[in-house]
Amino acid sequence: MAGGHLAAGAPEVHAAQAANPGDLTLTNGKFVDGRGQAATTLTVRNGRIFSVGKTVPLAPDARTIDLGGRTVVPGLFDAHVHYTRAGVNPGYEARRIERAFSIAELQEAIAERARSVPPGESITCIGGWNHTQFAEARRPTKSELDAAAPRHRVYISGTGGGTGALANSLGSAFFATKGVIVDPATGAVADAAAAVAALQSIQTPEDKLRGTTELNAHANRLGLTGVINGGNLADQELAFRLWREDKLTIRMRPLFPADSPQEVETRAVNNFSQSGRAVGDDLFRVAGFGERIGGTDPMSSQFEPTARMIARHGWLLQQHSISLKENDFHLEAFRSIAREYPIGKMRWSIIHLQAIDETRLETLKDLGCGASAQTWTYMGTAGGPPFRRIVDSGIPAGVGTDSTNVSALDPWLALFYMTTGRNVAGTLTNDGQQITRLEALRLYTEGAAWFSFDDHNIGSFVEGKYADLAVLSHDYLTVPDQMIRKIESVLTMVGGKIVHTAGSFARL
Ligand SMILES: [Zn+2]
């Protein structure tokens, strides 16, 4: 009825708004997005949100799911993560270890994984955790790892905290055949890189595809439904393959590296532009260039010419920029390029931003660019990024984990860190920069989606957006701080398709 007048007595809901066969209505929920509680009911049609908070007349065979009062959030979106790299880690990853907070919970995570892994195979977790997160604040012993998975090799290595790498008895025996030295008493592995290489030496292409598929299932279980993926082209090929086979359950936005202007040209012409813009769809689509432009040195002389070529082709750019010195270097180049090209419209950003201040945020904002903060400091004691300052600046802002080599992938650990300022060990390391739970949720949904031009399509409960959502095990808004780290999804949807269920929803 846009622009028209309703006749007196016209029904509030006209025929076009009635639910169709095949529609799905979620009732009795607490739908919360970055703005607060949006509604208690939501209807999905053709993968998108058809109505929010309105009771629409249902077709006889329309499906209804009663959420039993549970809190629902938009699917979480990681604005910067080396996601596919974690998918190809060797062995069967027990990434649930990230959220183990005692030795017993560590053993439980390994034992749970062992139930779905053939005996004799390797259970691994490479990075994303360290032993300071356990109540005991110590490494597990070799016999504790044996007890958790007596019939499997175990190899786990921490990020930071001095944890190093550890193996159980069967793992040690395997490493011995590969010349990797393991302390017989403690299971401590002397050379983690050599251990990973040994595990990779028996890894098959099928293993990598399985690892990627299982990582997607793990992500969906945590309510994660989208990632802007930094990483190796070979790893991204696996997600691409799943997409072609209609098996991809997470929105994938790969970033491509570019060391030189020539590389930009080649990629823009050969890889990206066959269909006018990117090849792909809303499930798998190239985001643009990142995270290192002009080579691995963030302050390379190739940065500006390479970035300028990206601007000339109209592509999005994200640049790794940690220190204030790096921020200044990139802002200077951004300013120069902005005189010729509308880089704000291309949604350029600098990412990581461990200490960015108000002045620099203001400069970035004036350029129309975005600030993407990463939570890898959760693993350490140095604090940062300044979440409070970034949110208060009003700049387009999002958050990502940069996991899994340098941090945990689990979004609930990141949300815990952002809202409490407490690190992996529970120590207050980012005081003064805490943000509210709603602000953090916004950065992890619609805020993050800005960085791949997805904010109009996902990230909040608005009619017309995709039905990407997670029904939560606990109420994110009211649980005690410590419990945020234990939240997971009991029902996850991507584009209205159910990709994960648990508990009372398991039979859906
Ligand atoms: Zn990164």
XYZ file of C-alpha atoms and ligand atoms in Angstrom:
509
model
C 0.000 0.000 0.000
C 2.974 2.298 -0.471
C 1.756 5.848 -0.881
C -1.885 4.814 -0.876
C -4.678 5.216 1.627
C -6.288 2.374 3.473
C -10.042 2.335 3.030
C -11.984 2.503 6.281
C -12.344 -0.952 7.726
C -9.617 -2.480 5.527
C -8.084 -5.545 7.155
C -4.747 -4.900 8.828
C -3.147 -7.789 6.969
C -3.895 -8.021 3.294
C -3.757 -11.197 1.273
C -0.187 -10.797 0.067
C 1.028 -10.877 3.657
C -0.483 -14.217 4.493
C 2.040 -17.005 4.903
C 2.562 -19.348 1.987
C 2.963 -23.091 1.984
C 6.577 -23.728 2.844
C 6.833 -20.724 5.102
C 8.370 -21.188 8.505
C 7.199 -19.298 11.563
C 9.315 -19.116 14.697
C 7.166 -18.289 17.697
C 7.680 -17.676 21.397
C 11.252 -16.447 20.963
C 13.194 -13.456 22.213
C 14.669 -12.047 19.008
C 17.556 -9.771 19.927
C 19.806 -7.915 17.504
C 22.260 -5.061 17.907
C 19.392 -2.656 18.509
C 17.833 -4.652 21.360
C 14.834 -6.938 21.467
C 13.139 -6.839 18.093
C 10.225 -9.249 18.466
C 8.904 -12.555 19.807
C 7.919 -14.031 16.469
C 9.405 -14.155 12.987
C 8.308 -15.700 9.692
C 10.695 -16.916 6.997
C 9.832 -17.136 3.300
C 12.214 -18.290 0.580
C 15.159 -18.019 2.940
C 14.492 -14.430 3.914
C 12.776 -12.759 6.824
C 9.198 -12.182 5.700
C 7.781 -10.628 8.839
C 9.071 -9.616 12.249
C 6.790 -9.342 15.261
C 3.589 -9.667 13.271
C 1.244 -12.598 13.365
C 0.596 -13.471 9.759
C -2.207 -15.841 8.739
C -0.644 -19.244 8.170
C -1.128 -21.516 5.228
C -2.381 -24.955 6.354
C 0.988 -26.625 5.820
C 3.200 -23.763 6.929
C 5.642 -24.933 9.551
C 5.831 -23.479 13.046
C 8.620 -23.952 15.582
C 7.957 -22.972 19.186
C 11.243 -21.628 20.583
C 10.133 -22.009 24.183
C 11.109 -18.457 25.106
C 14.717 -18.822 23.980
C 16.862 -15.887 22.917
C 17.631 -15.670 19.213
C 20.405 -13.560 17.688
C 21.295 -12.868 14.054
C 23.886 -15.333 12.789
C 27.329 -14.218 13.991
C 29.733 -12.932 11.359
C 33.508 -12.864 11.847
C 34.911 -9.777 10.109
C 38.430 -11.155 9.857
C 39.462 -14.752 10.353
C 41.835 -17.272 8.800
C 38.964 -19.685 8.787
C 39.773 -22.033 5.920
C 43.316 -22.394 7.236
C 41.853 -23.950 10.410
C 39.766 -26.235 8.191
C 42.882 -27.826 6.746
C 44.738 -28.319 10.025
C 45.880 -31.960 10.140
C 44.097 -34.559 12.233
C 40.570 -34.391 13.593
C 40.345 -31.057 15.351
C 38.793 -30.855 18.792
C 38.262 -27.108 18.574
C 35.859 -27.262 21.517
C 39.029 -27.157 23.611
C 38.872 -23.375 23.172
C 36.012 -23.343 25.673
C 37.367 -25.788 28.242
C 37.980 -24.066 31.566
C 39.377 -26.938 33.596
C 41.445 -30.044 32.929
C 38.246 -32.091 33.269
C 36.541 -29.986 30.577
C 39.600 -30.370 28.361
C 39.364 -34.138 28.759
C 35.636 -33.981 28.067
C 36.219 -32.023 24.827
C 38.798 -34.567 23.659
C 36.634 -37.550 24.702
C 33.615 -36.064 22.917
C 35.679 -35.711 19.751
C 37.036 -39.258 20.109
C 33.509 -40.646 19.824
C 33.294 -39.519 16.170
C 36.896 -40.293 15.140
C 38.103 -43.734 14.000
C 40.439 -45.313 16.591
C 44.098 -44.890 15.741
C 43.557 -41.499 14.099
C 44.871 -38.191 15.443
C 42.838 -35.783 17.556
C 44.357 -32.308 17.369
C 43.796 -28.710 18.348
C 46.362 -26.369 16.889
C 46.127 -22.953 18.517
C 43.204 -20.938 19.869
C 43.636 -21.984 23.518
C 46.289 -22.093 26.216
C 46.590 -23.671 29.626
C 46.058 -20.435 31.572
C 42.345 -20.806 30.787
C 42.074 -23.904 32.982
C 41.085 -23.447 36.626
C 44.219 -25.435 37.502
C 46.348 -23.024 35.391
C 48.611 -25.874 34.324
C 49.172 -28.090 31.300
C 47.407 -31.442 31.199
C 49.651 -34.403 31.959
C 50.348 -37.100 29.404
C 48.256 -39.576 31.401
C 45.335 -37.136 31.488
C 45.479 -36.946 27.682
C 45.703 -40.760 27.531
C 42.656 -41.078 29.777
C 40.645 -38.722 27.560
C 41.423 -40.624 24.342
C 43.098 -43.970 25.079
C 42.655 -45.284 21.518
C 43.707 -42.164 19.593
C 46.796 -40.114 19.055
C 46.416 -36.702 20.692
C 48.374 -33.627 19.647
C 47.418 -30.191 20.989
C 49.314 -26.903 20.922
C 48.478 -23.598 22.585
C 48.560 -19.972 21.497
C 50.633 -17.936 23.957
C 50.733 -18.562 27.682
C 53.875 -20.672 27.319
C 51.769 -23.781 26.739
C 53.725 -25.187 23.829
C 52.750 -28.482 22.232
C 51.732 -31.737 23.915
C 51.155 -35.332 22.847
C 49.678 -38.419 24.533
C 51.282 -41.871 24.445
C 49.970 -42.925 21.016
C 50.842 -39.479 19.667
C 54.366 -39.770 21.065
C 54.796 -43.186 19.457
C 53.729 -41.766 16.086
C 56.068 -38.789 16.375
C 58.942 -41.142 17.268
C 58.514 -42.829 13.850
C 58.832 -39.384 12.225
C 61.866 -38.278 14.188
C 59.950 -35.702 16.259
C 61.197 -35.600 19.824
C 58.649 -35.819 22.655
C 59.520 -35.756 26.358
C 58.552 -39.251 27.583
C 57.470 -38.012 31.011
C 55.435 -34.893 30.170
C 54.445 -35.430 26.531
C 55.938 -32.006 25.692
C 56.833 -31.769 22.004
C 60.102 -29.924 21.416
C 59.390 -28.656 17.902
C 55.729 -27.872 17.169
C 56.391 -27.056 13.507
C 58.038 -30.466 13.014
C 55.073 -32.154 14.716
C 52.579 -30.414 12.432
C 54.692 -31.323 9.403
C 54.681 -34.970 10.537
C 50.889 -34.932 10.835
C 50.584 -33.207 7.471
C 52.761 -35.882 5.876
C 49.933 -38.402 6.309
C 47.108 -35.953 5.486
C 45.103 -36.584 2.306
C 43.058 -34.153 0.176
C 39.928 -35.922 1.499
C 41.094 -35.198 5.044
C 41.240 -31.490 4.222
C 37.740 -31.496 2.786
C 36.465 -33.363 5.843
C 38.257 -30.919 8.133
C 36.664 -27.981 6.359
C 33.200 -29.578 6.530
C 33.627 -30.367 10.224
C 34.829 -26.845 10.959
C 31.656 -25.520 9.328
C 29.578 -27.771 11.604
C 31.551 -26.537 14.627
C 30.989 -22.920 13.577
C 27.262 -23.478 13.070
C 27.053 -25.055 16.518
C 28.426 -21.789 17.907
C 25.954 -19.692 15.885
C 28.601 -18.508 13.435
C 27.095 -18.155 9.957
C 29.538 -15.953 8.049
C 33.245 -15.152 7.746
C 35.455 -12.734 5.887
C 38.239 -15.161 5.181
C 41.881 -14.229 5.028
C 43.959 -17.047 3.772
C 45.542 -19.304 1.312
C 43.929 -19.712 -2.062
C 44.360 -23.495 -1.905
C 42.373 -23.684 1.346
C 39.586 -21.500 -0.013
C 39.242 -23.929 -2.902
C 37.717 -26.439 -0.456
C 34.995 -24.043 0.671
C 34.419 -23.195 -2.982
C 33.994 -26.908 -3.741
C 31.455 -27.298 -0.929
C 29.588 -24.290 -2.321
C 29.448 -25.847 -5.797
C 28.075 -29.048 -4.251
C 25.491 -27.077 -2.265
C 27.091 -28.213 1.009
C 28.493 -24.926 2.293
C 26.779 -23.948 5.561
C 28.570 -20.687 6.285
C 28.695 -17.487 4.254
C 32.199 -17.262 2.870
C 33.797 -13.966 1.817
C 37.367 -14.680 0.719
C 39.993 -11.963 0.587
C 42.718 -12.179 -2.027
C 46.308 -11.104 -1.491
C 48.028 -8.629 -3.795
C 51.749 -7.993 -3.580
C 51.924 -5.621 -6.523
C 49.796 -3.537 -8.902
C 50.328 -6.221 -11.538
C 48.888 -8.874 -9.253
C 45.806 -6.703 -8.706
C 45.337 -6.354 -12.455
C 45.696 -10.085 -13.009
C 43.244 -10.994 -10.281
C 40.741 -8.327 -11.212
C 40.758 -9.436 -14.828
C 41.180 -13.194 -14.482
C 39.596 -14.120 -11.183
C 36.936 -11.623 -10.274
C 35.240 -10.020 -13.200
C 33.758 -12.742 -15.369
C 30.227 -11.854 -14.366
C 30.581 -8.109 -14.188
C 31.474 -8.207 -10.550
C 32.456 -11.111 -8.366
C 31.813 -14.693 -9.251
C 29.563 -16.278 -6.678
C 26.405 -15.548 -4.782
C 25.354 -14.452 -1.321
C 26.709 -17.705 0.139
C 30.153 -17.637 -1.465
C 31.466 -14.421 -2.922
C 34.884 -12.816 -3.106
C 35.019 -9.820 -0.749
C 38.054 -8.096 -2.217
C 41.698 -7.630 -1.324
C 43.426 -8.172 2.004
C 44.832 -8.457 4.494
C 48.323 -7.579 3.347
C 48.527 -5.259 0.394
C 51.895 -4.778 -1.307
C 53.615 -7.708 0.410
C 54.002 -9.087 3.907
C 55.630 -5.921 5.269
C 52.663 -3.714 6.233
C 54.721 -0.603 5.503
C 56.097 -1.737 2.168
C 56.773 0.819 -0.575
C 54.483 -1.342 -2.709
C 51.511 -0.630 -0.435
C 50.345 2.611 -1.989
C 50.757 1.712 -5.685
C 49.081 -1.657 -5.098
C 46.239 -0.084 -3.120
C 45.808 2.559 -5.829
C 45.381 -0.154 -8.444
C 42.736 -1.800 -6.231
C 40.931 1.557 -6.092
C 41.161 1.921 -9.853
C 39.341 -1.408 -10.211
C 36.780 -0.396 -7.607
C 37.536 -3.159 -5.144
C 37.227 -3.427 -1.407
C 40.484 -3.415 0.572
C 41.329 -4.442 4.136
C 44.802 -3.781 5.451
C 46.532 -5.356 8.454
C 47.461 -2.322 10.604
C 48.344 -2.932 14.238
C 50.448 -0.128 15.682
C 49.835 3.638 15.542
C 52.844 3.901 13.257
C 51.252 1.447 10.841
C 47.887 3.209 11.176
C 49.550 6.516 10.160
C 51.310 4.925 7.208
C 48.059 3.468 5.854
C 45.951 6.559 6.589
C 48.433 8.685 4.678
C 48.127 6.426 1.628
C 44.331 6.251 2.002
C 44.168 10.081 2.058
C 46.265 10.335 -1.069
C 44.265 7.712 -2.989
C 40.961 9.231 -1.806
C 41.773 12.370 -3.801
C 41.320 10.282 -6.963
C 38.972 7.454 -6.034
C 35.938 7.106 -3.696
C 37.510 4.583 -1.316
C 34.759 5.085 1.273
C 32.201 3.782 -1.194
C 34.485 0.768 -1.711
C 34.424 0.270 2.065
C 38.153 0.278 2.644
C 39.306 -0.440 6.148
C 42.274 -0.939 8.373
C 42.128 -3.906 10.690
C 43.477 -5.090 14.091
C 43.946 -1.529 15.468
C 45.468 -2.473 18.791
C 45.778 1.113 20.052
C 44.015 3.456 17.616
C 43.098 6.848 19.139
C 40.261 9.355 18.574
C 42.175 11.507 16.066
C 43.061 8.639 13.810
C 39.553 7.201 14.051
C 38.230 10.616 13.028
C 40.525 10.667 9.981
C 39.387 7.202 8.979
C 35.757 8.187 9.476
C 36.152 11.342 7.373
C 37.375 9.139 4.535
C 34.225 7.032 4.852
C 36.350 4.011 5.804
C 35.804 1.396 8.496
C 37.561 0.168 11.657
C 37.754 -3.589 12.153
C 39.050 -4.754 15.541
C 40.352 -8.245 16.267
C 40.204 -10.126 19.523
C 43.499 -12.007 19.469
C 44.579 -10.011 22.512
C 42.154 -12.284 24.410
C 45.018 -14.790 24.404
C 47.553 -12.409 25.986
C 47.993 -9.796 28.676
C 48.562 -6.602 26.658
C 44.913 -5.537 26.268
C 43.389 -3.743 23.277
C 41.839 -3.087 20.877
C 39.992 -0.032 22.241
C 36.460 -1.298 21.601
C 34.826 1.481 23.647
C 36.675 4.207 21.755
C 35.915 2.646 18.371
C 32.194 2.322 19.099
C 32.006 5.843 20.540
C 33.644 7.305 17.426
C 30.571 6.346 15.392
C 32.706 4.904 12.589
C 31.531 1.811 10.642
C 32.960 -0.852 12.957
C 33.110 -4.616 13.136
C 34.972 -7.327 14.963
C 36.726 -10.554 14.099
C 38.966 -13.061 15.807
C 41.948 -13.400 13.421
C 41.932 -17.033 14.602
C 43.014 -19.773 14.861
C 46.819 -19.518 14.932
C 46.759 -16.362 17.046
C 43.383 -16.600 18.771
C 40.219 -18.560 19.478
C 37.582 -18.896 16.766
C 34.734 -19.185 19.281
C 32.620 -16.013 18.987
C 31.352 -16.323 22.560
C 34.892 -16.059 23.929
C 35.341 -12.925 21.828
C 32.029 -11.481 23.055
C 33.117 -12.278 26.630
C 36.388 -10.423 26.075
C 34.730 -7.413 24.436
C 32.147 -6.995 27.183
C 34.232 -7.824 30.277
C 37.764 -6.788 29.276
C 38.917 -10.135 30.705
C 41.351 -12.363 28.837
C 41.652 -16.115 28.443
C 42.837 -16.469 32.063
C 40.005 -14.270 33.362
C 42.400 -11.407 34.129
C 41.213 -7.845 33.532
C 43.465 -6.679 30.681
C 41.308 -4.282 28.634
C 39.716 -2.179 31.372
C 37.996 0.996 30.239
C 37.392 -0.379 26.750
C 34.506 -2.720 27.576
C 31.342 -2.316 25.530
C 27.789 -3.416 26.270
C 26.492 -6.806 25.232
C 24.267 -5.216 22.592
C 27.148 -3.124 21.217
C 29.310 -6.238 21.033
C 26.528 -8.180 19.331
C 26.135 -5.398 16.792
C 29.882 -5.446 15.980
C 29.639 -9.222 15.493
C 26.623 -9.111 13.172
C 25.566 -6.098 11.141
C 28.761 -4.233 12.006
C 31.011 -7.008 10.700
C 28.817 -7.489 7.631
C 29.511 -3.883 6.566
C 33.065 -4.969 5.719
C 31.903 -7.218 2.879
C 28.885 -5.204 1.669
C 26.546 -7.647 3.424
C 24.934 -5.387 6.018
C 21.874 -4.758 3.848
C 21.331 -8.527 3.632
C 22.199 -9.944 7.052
C 23.006 -8.982 10.637
C 19.661 -7.856 12.044
C 16.036 -8.924 12.242
C 14.676 -6.771 9.466
C 12.135 -7.840 6.878
C 13.803 -8.752 3.593
C 17.150 -9.773 5.099
C 18.289 -13.384 5.006
C 17.070 -15.611 7.826
C 20.534 -16.205 9.296
C 20.027 -16.773 12.995
C 21.017 -18.722 16.085
C 18.630 -19.855 18.826
C 20.751 -19.810 21.957
C 21.230 -22.264 24.789
C 21.238 -19.390 27.309
C 20.001 -15.805 27.331
C 22.974 -13.767 26.146
C 21.565 -10.554 27.631
C 21.051 -11.771 31.192
C 23.481 -14.626 31.975
C 26.383 -13.875 34.347
C 29.575 -12.815 32.519
C 31.285 -16.201 32.946
C 28.355 -17.948 31.277
C 28.752 -15.983 28.032
C 31.712 -18.284 27.323
C 29.381 -21.314 27.551
C 26.635 -20.163 25.207
C 26.070 -22.141 22.052
C 23.356 -22.503 19.481
C 20.616 -25.103 19.669
C 19.215 -24.176 16.250
C 21.168 -22.364 13.535
C 19.860 -21.238 10.167
C 21.618 -19.833 7.132
C 19.244 -18.332 4.601
C 16.326 -20.063 6.299
C 17.988 -23.462 5.979
C 18.557 -25.352 9.220
C 22.293 -26.126 9.466
C 22.531 -27.146 13.125
C 20.189 -28.454 15.791
C 20.703 -29.741 19.328
C 18.743 -30.690 22.422
C 14.979 -30.402 22.063
C 15.416 -29.161 18.477
C 17.503 -32.153 17.404
C 14.619 -33.855 15.611
C 13.758 -30.876 13.382
Zn 44.728 -11.895 9.839
